[in-house]
Amino acid sequence: MPNGLSGFIDRSEDTLQNLKADFIIVGAGSAGSVLAERLTANGRYSVLLLEAGGDDRRFFVQMPLGYGELFYDRAVNWGYLTEADPGLAGRQDYWPRGKLLGGSSSVNAMVYIRGHQADYDEWRASGNIGWGWDDVLPAFRAIEDNEAGENAFRGKGGPLFISANKKDLHPLVENFLAASKECGLPYNPDFNGLNQEGVGHYQMTIKGRRRNSTARAFLRPAMARKNLRVLKYAHVTKVLFSEGRAIGVEFASRGQTYQAHCAKEVVLSGGAVNSPQILQLSGIGPGANLTDLGITPMIDNPNVGAHLSDHQGINYTYEMMVPTYNNILRPWWGKLKVGIEYLLLGRGPLAKSINHAGGFFRSHPDLARPNMQLYFQAFSTVMPKPGQRPILTPDPFSGLSIGLSNCRPTSTGKITLASADPLVAPRIHANVFANDQDVAEMLDAVKFLRKIAAAGPMAKFIKQELRPGPMVTSDANLIADFRERSGTVYHPACSCRMGPDAASAVIDARLRVHGVGGLRVVDASSFPNQISGNLNGPTMMLAWKAAQIMLEDHAAL
């Protein structure tokens, strides 16, 4: 038997005493699920995976367009609120994060983007050896089962099927692509290939009629192995240490407190909010803040929770003269039609994300690479009900949205503890648009978005601009508008960032927490800097490489 496996014979969740494993992974999300699969594959090591949330086998989790129904569902979602943000006109922003098997990969919009090659070369240039583009490309290729096939950049036969998303798209996608071309953006057949710039169809983590989360692609196959135990509803409250080394974790489950111990390592994969929270609860973080809350600092590292980076997005919305998905998703008979189509044929709008197309562009021609991302959605929700994200009940007219988000914001925020109580949500200081550069780039970007809408292939079908509206034209008013209406596009990162020096980072290039043994952080919080695009793909890559690193390290012992 693998080391520590004796605690795995009885898989009942009632037997939570004396849990032992070689590795303990905290969080069964985009990173944790990949780690669990890779670390158990050779059969040598036992793994205990602790997830604060529950199961992913829910209808709206599995149905691709069902993610709108999960947006505010606290049964599967942490449902965080940020602190009031001056950059957002004093508003609090809502940050949904997955709280179930698969984590945010079970509730996201399923767009698969790797990021720009230069993003990773910047990782390596900042002292993180082994994380340049040439270093990470093999991991991306190994993960993928790319529907479009294999080439020098793309993989085939890996555990993660990636849909090319070329069928059953809304007809207005072609108008968007043509209008973008008139504005100077070329068609790009693969944002994850040689070049990122241009517009095209978004690839999706969808397989058949179902969401292809990391729980489905990685964790479910691994759960058949005897050397993996997965505990749901196990909320880790702190890491346990002995003589400067992590030896396990404490966790709460169904009103009781338990401990689990590891022979080798603890790996935090809770994401950009929860991983720094757990470190701080464990005494690793900004010492003065911890002391104020009655937590004895073990390692005073102000970088824990700092350097938080997130992409900010906004939609411009139009009333159309031709039908959009509003016309079919709004009425009861339309819901019935698409429901039958989905259940019987596995096709139609419910079998896809709402982001059929998009792309990347430079808000200024002097930039070396794209700094903005586009999203095309053939539906609109300018009249939402409070507390809802009504993807399945859009506006009662033909509406369309073109959105964008910044790729590499310079403004950074932080995650801090609100309480020493681990069940109290941490404070999220997003600090959006704090730097003039971010404001200037967004201003240029929204002006370009309007150019796309005004180009012939789009303009001929637009009845009127609804948001922000034709009266909003001056720079001051455009800036005021995106401060009042923009928000996260759900890509927080860098809050436990990687770097060679504890004076500016939390973990080293092998993802080990500076100053302690037996503890790593493997998730988007580990990123040294923000990625240009959606983060699910890069997070899976990071976890794949992390598992290789960990197996190498322990094979050498």
mmCIF file of N, CA, C and O in Angstrom, residues 387-427:
data_model
loop_
_atom_site.group_PDB
_atom_site.id
_atom_site.type_symbol
_atom_site.label_atom_id
_atom_site.label_comp_id
_atom_site.label_asym_id
_atom_site.label_seq_id
_atom_site.Cartn_x
_atom_site.Cartn_y
_atom_site.Cartn_z
ATOM 1 N N GLY A 387 -30.524 40.410 -7.575
ATOM 2 C CA GLY A 387 -30.014 39.142 -7.096
ATOM 3 C C GLY A 387 -30.018 38.026 -8.115
ATOM 4 O O GLY A 387 -29.891 36.866 -7.767
ATOM 5 N N GLN A 388 -30.155 38.354 -9.405
ATOM 6 C CA GLN A 388 -30.167 37.335 -10.440
ATOM 7 C C GLN A 388 -29.231 37.734 -11.571
ATOM 8 O O GLN A 388 -28.990 38.908 -11.822
ATOM 9 N N ARG A 389 -28.698 36.724 -12.252
ATOM 10 C CA ARG A 389 -27.988 36.925 -13.504
ATOM 11 C C ARG A 389 -28.781 36.155 -14.554
ATOM 12 O O ARG A 389 -28.521 34.983 -14.820
ATOM 13 N N PRO A 390 -29.770 36.789 -15.160
ATOM 14 C CA PRO A 390 -30.807 36.052 -15.888
ATOM 15 C C PRO A 390 -30.391 35.651 -17.307
ATOM 16 O O PRO A 390 -30.990 36.076 -18.295
ATOM 17 N N ILE A 391 -29.364 34.821 -17.420
ATOM 18 C CA ILE A 391 -28.984 34.335 -18.744
ATOM 19 C C ILE A 391 -30.138 33.574 -19.381
ATOM 20 O O ILE A 391 -30.363 33.668 -20.590
ATOM 21 N N LEU A 392 -30.881 32.829 -18.571
ATOM 22 C CA LEU A 392 -31.997 32.055 -19.116
ATOM 23 C C LEU A 392 -33.294 32.856 -19.160
ATOM 24 O O LEU A 392 -34.316 32.361 -19.636
ATOM 25 N N THR A 393 -33.264 34.101 -18.679
ATOM 26 C CA THR A 393 -34.423 34.994 -18.803
ATOM 27 C C THR A 393 -33.909 36.380 -19.173
ATOM 28 O O THR A 393 -33.878 37.286 -18.337
ATOM 29 N N PRO A 394 -33.493 36.582 -20.422
ATOM 30 C CA PRO A 394 -32.917 37.864 -20.834
ATOM 31 C C PRO A 394 -33.992 38.917 -21.072
ATOM 32 O O PRO A 394 -35.172 38.716 -20.745
ATOM 33 N N ASP A 395 -33.582 40.057 -21.639
ATOM 34 C CA ASP A 395 -34.495 41.175 -21.858
ATOM 35 C C ASP A 395 -35.635 40.804 -22.798
ATOM 36 O O ASP A 395 -35.481 39.962 -23.688
ATOM 37 N N PRO A 396 -36.802 41.467 -22.651
ATOM 38 C CA PRO A 396 -37.973 41.154 -23.481
ATOM 39 C C PRO A 396 -37.956 41.865 -24.833
ATOM 40 O O PRO A 396 -38.982 42.325 -25.321
ATOM 41 N N PHE A 397 -36.777 41.979 -25.436
ATOM 42 C CA PHE A 397 -36.632 42.553 -26.782
ATOM 43 C C PHE A 397 -35.363 41.970 -27.387
ATOM 44 O O PHE A 397 -34.557 41.332 -26.679
ATOM 45 N N SER A 398 -35.160 42.161 -28.662
ATOM 46 C CA SER A 398 -33.952 41.663 -29.317
ATOM 47 C C SER A 398 -32.768 42.490 -28.842
ATOM 48 O O SER A 398 -32.661 43.674 -29.162
ATOM 49 N N GLY A 399 -31.886 41.877 -28.098
ATOM 50 C CA GLY A 399 -30.740 42.588 -27.554
ATOM 51 C C GLY A 399 -29.444 41.862 -27.811
ATOM 52 O O GLY A 399 -29.422 40.636 -28.017
ATOM 53 N N LEU A 400 -28.359 42.612 -27.801
ATOM 54 C CA LEU A 400 -27.035 42.061 -28.077
ATOM 55 C C LEU A 400 -26.002 42.823 -27.261
ATOM 56 O O LEU A 400 -26.139 44.038 -27.061
ATOM 57 N N SER A 401 -24.960 42.130 -26.798
ATOM 58 C CA SER A 401 -23.911 42.765 -26.011
ATOM 59 C C SER A 401 -22.543 42.492 -26.623
ATOM 60 O O SER A 401 -22.271 41.369 -27.064
ATOM 61 N N ILE A 402 -21.727 43.518 -26.655
ATOM 62 C CA ILE A 402 -20.315 43.371 -26.980
ATOM 63 C C ILE A 402 -19.554 43.842 -25.744
ATOM 64 O O ILE A 402 -19.718 44.978 -25.303
ATOM 65 N N GLY A 403 -18.762 42.964 -25.184
ATOM 66 C CA GLY A 403 -18.044 43.300 -23.967
ATOM 67 C C GLY A 403 -16.553 43.312 -24.180
ATOM 68 O O GLY A 403 -16.039 42.851 -25.204
ATOM 69 N N LEU A 404 -15.851 43.856 -23.209
ATOM 70 C CA LEU A 404 -14.393 43.805 -23.226
ATOM 71 C C LEU A 404 -13.872 43.795 -21.803
ATOM 72 O O LEU A 404 -14.571 44.166 -20.857
ATOM 73 N N SER A 405 -12.639 43.354 -21.657
ATOM 74 C CA SER A 405 -11.961 43.413 -20.368
ATOM 75 C C SER A 405 -10.485 43.676 -20.600
ATOM 76 O O SER A 405 -9.939 43.352 -21.663
ATOM 77 N N ASN A 406 -9.853 44.282 -19.600
ATOM 78 C CA ASN A 406 -8.422 44.543 -19.728
ATOM 79 C C ASN A 406 -7.634 43.271 -19.414
ATOM 80 O O ASN A 406 -8.023 42.467 -18.583
ATOM 81 N N CYS A 407 -6.503 43.104 -20.098
ATOM 82 C CA CYS A 407 -5.707 41.883 -19.954
ATOM 83 C C CYS A 407 -4.626 41.996 -18.893
ATOM 84 O O CYS A 407 -4.325 41.017 -18.220
ATOM 85 N N ARG A 408 -4.001 43.163 -18.776
ATOM 86 C CA ARG A 408 -2.873 43.295 -17.859
ATOM 87 C C ARG A 408 -2.997 44.590 -17.055
ATOM 88 O O ARG A 408 -2.213 45.536 -17.233
ATOM 89 N N PRO A 409 -3.982 44.644 -16.158
ATOM 90 C CA PRO A 409 -4.145 45.857 -15.348
ATOM 91 C C PRO A 409 -2.937 46.100 -14.466
ATOM 92 O O PRO A 409 -2.280 45.160 -14.013
ATOM 93 N N THR A 410 -2.640 47.365 -14.241
ATOM 94 C CA THR A 410 -1.520 47.727 -13.366
ATOM 95 C C THR A 410 -1.966 47.981 -11.937
ATOM 96 O O THR A 410 -1.143 47.977 -11.023
ATOM 97 N N SER A 411 -3.246 48.217 -11.714
ATOM 98 C CA SER A 411 -3.773 48.413 -10.367
ATOM 99 C C SER A 411 -3.859 47.066 -9.652
ATOM 100 O O SER A 411 -4.315 46.085 -10.240
ATOM 101 N N THR A 412 -3.431 47.032 -8.410
ATOM 102 C CA THR A 412 -3.486 45.788 -7.649
ATOM 103 C C THR A 412 -4.189 46.020 -6.323
ATOM 104 O O THR A 412 -4.185 47.122 -5.775
ATOM 105 N N GLY A 413 -4.782 44.957 -5.804
ATOM 106 C CA GLY A 413 -5.478 45.014 -4.527
ATOM 107 C C GLY A 413 -4.880 44.044 -3.539
ATOM 108 O O GLY A 413 -3.712 43.661 -3.640
ATOM 109 N N LYS A 414 -5.704 43.611 -2.584
ATOM 110 C CA LYS A 414 -5.193 42.691 -1.572
ATOM 111 C C LYS A 414 -6.343 41.941 -0.906
ATOM 112 O O LYS A 414 -7.493 42.379 -0.915
ATOM 113 N N ILE A 415 -5.993 40.798 -0.330
ATOM 114 C CA ILE A 415 -6.903 39.989 0.484
ATOM 115 C C ILE A 415 -6.424 40.076 1.927
ATOM 116 O O ILE A 415 -5.250 39.777 2.216
ATOM 117 N N THR A 416 -7.288 40.494 2.833
ATOM 118 C CA THR A 416 -6.932 40.557 4.246
ATOM 119 C C THR A 416 -8.002 39.855 5.074
ATOM 120 O O THR A 416 -9.147 39.708 4.635
ATOM 121 N N LEU A 417 -7.640 39.454 6.268
ATOM 122 C CA LEU A 417 -8.616 38.823 7.151
ATOM 123 C C LEU A 417 -9.557 39.863 7.739
ATOM 124 O O LEU A 417 -9.130 40.945 8.145
ATOM 125 N N ALA A 418 -10.819 39.509 7.797
ATOM 126 C CA ALA A 418 -11.789 40.336 8.512
ATOM 127 C C ALA A 418 -11.925 39.884 9.955
ATOM 128 O O ALA A 418 -12.360 40.646 10.815
ATOM 129 N N SER A 419 -11.522 38.640 10.213
ATOM 130 C CA SER A 419 -11.699 38.062 11.535
ATOM 131 C C SER A 419 -10.771 36.864 11.673
ATOM 132 O O SER A 419 -10.367 36.253 10.671
ATOM 133 N N ALA A 420 -10.456 36.509 12.896
ATOM 134 C CA ALA A 420 -9.717 35.274 13.141
ATOM 135 C C ALA A 420 -10.624 34.052 13.015
ATOM 136 O O ALA A 420 -10.132 32.918 13.007
ATOM 137 N N ASP A 421 -11.919 34.256 12.903
ATOM 138 C CA ASP A 421 -12.875 33.172 12.673
ATOM 139 C C ASP A 421 -12.730 32.708 11.222
ATOM 140 O O ASP A 421 -13.004 33.465 10.294
ATOM 141 N N PRO A 422 -12.310 31.476 10.981
ATOM 142 C CA PRO A 422 -12.070 31.018 9.601
ATOM 143 C C PRO A 422 -13.326 30.926 8.754
ATOM 144 O O PRO A 422 -13.227 30.828 7.527
ATOM 145 N N LEU A 423 -14.493 30.951 9.386
ATOM 146 C CA LEU A 423 -15.740 30.869 8.618
ATOM 147 C C LEU A 423 -16.261 32.235 8.205
ATOM 148 O O LEU A 423 -17.277 32.328 7.513
ATOM 149 N N VAL A 424 -15.567 33.296 8.609
ATOM 150 C CA VAL A 424 -15.918 34.650 8.174
ATOM 151 C C VAL A 424 -15.152 34.960 6.894
ATOM 152 O O VAL A 424 -13.936 34.751 6.819
ATOM 153 N N ALA A 425 -15.843 35.463 5.894
ATOM 154 C CA ALA A 425 -15.205 35.761 4.610
ATOM 155 C C ALA A 425 -14.109 36.809 4.776
ATOM 156 O O ALA A 425 -14.249 37.740 5.585
ATOM 157 N N PRO A 426 -13.021 36.674 4.036
ATOM 158 C CA PRO A 426 -11.974 37.691 4.114
ATOM 159 C C PRO A 426 -12.409 38.977 3.413
ATOM 160 O O PRO A 426 -13.401 38.998 2.683
ATOM 161 N N ARG A 427 -11.642 40.026 3.637
ATOM 162 C CA ARG A 427 -11.901 41.292 2.953
ATOM 163 C C ARG A 427 -11.175 41.296 1.608
ATOM 164 O O ARG A 427 -9.988 40.979 1.536
#
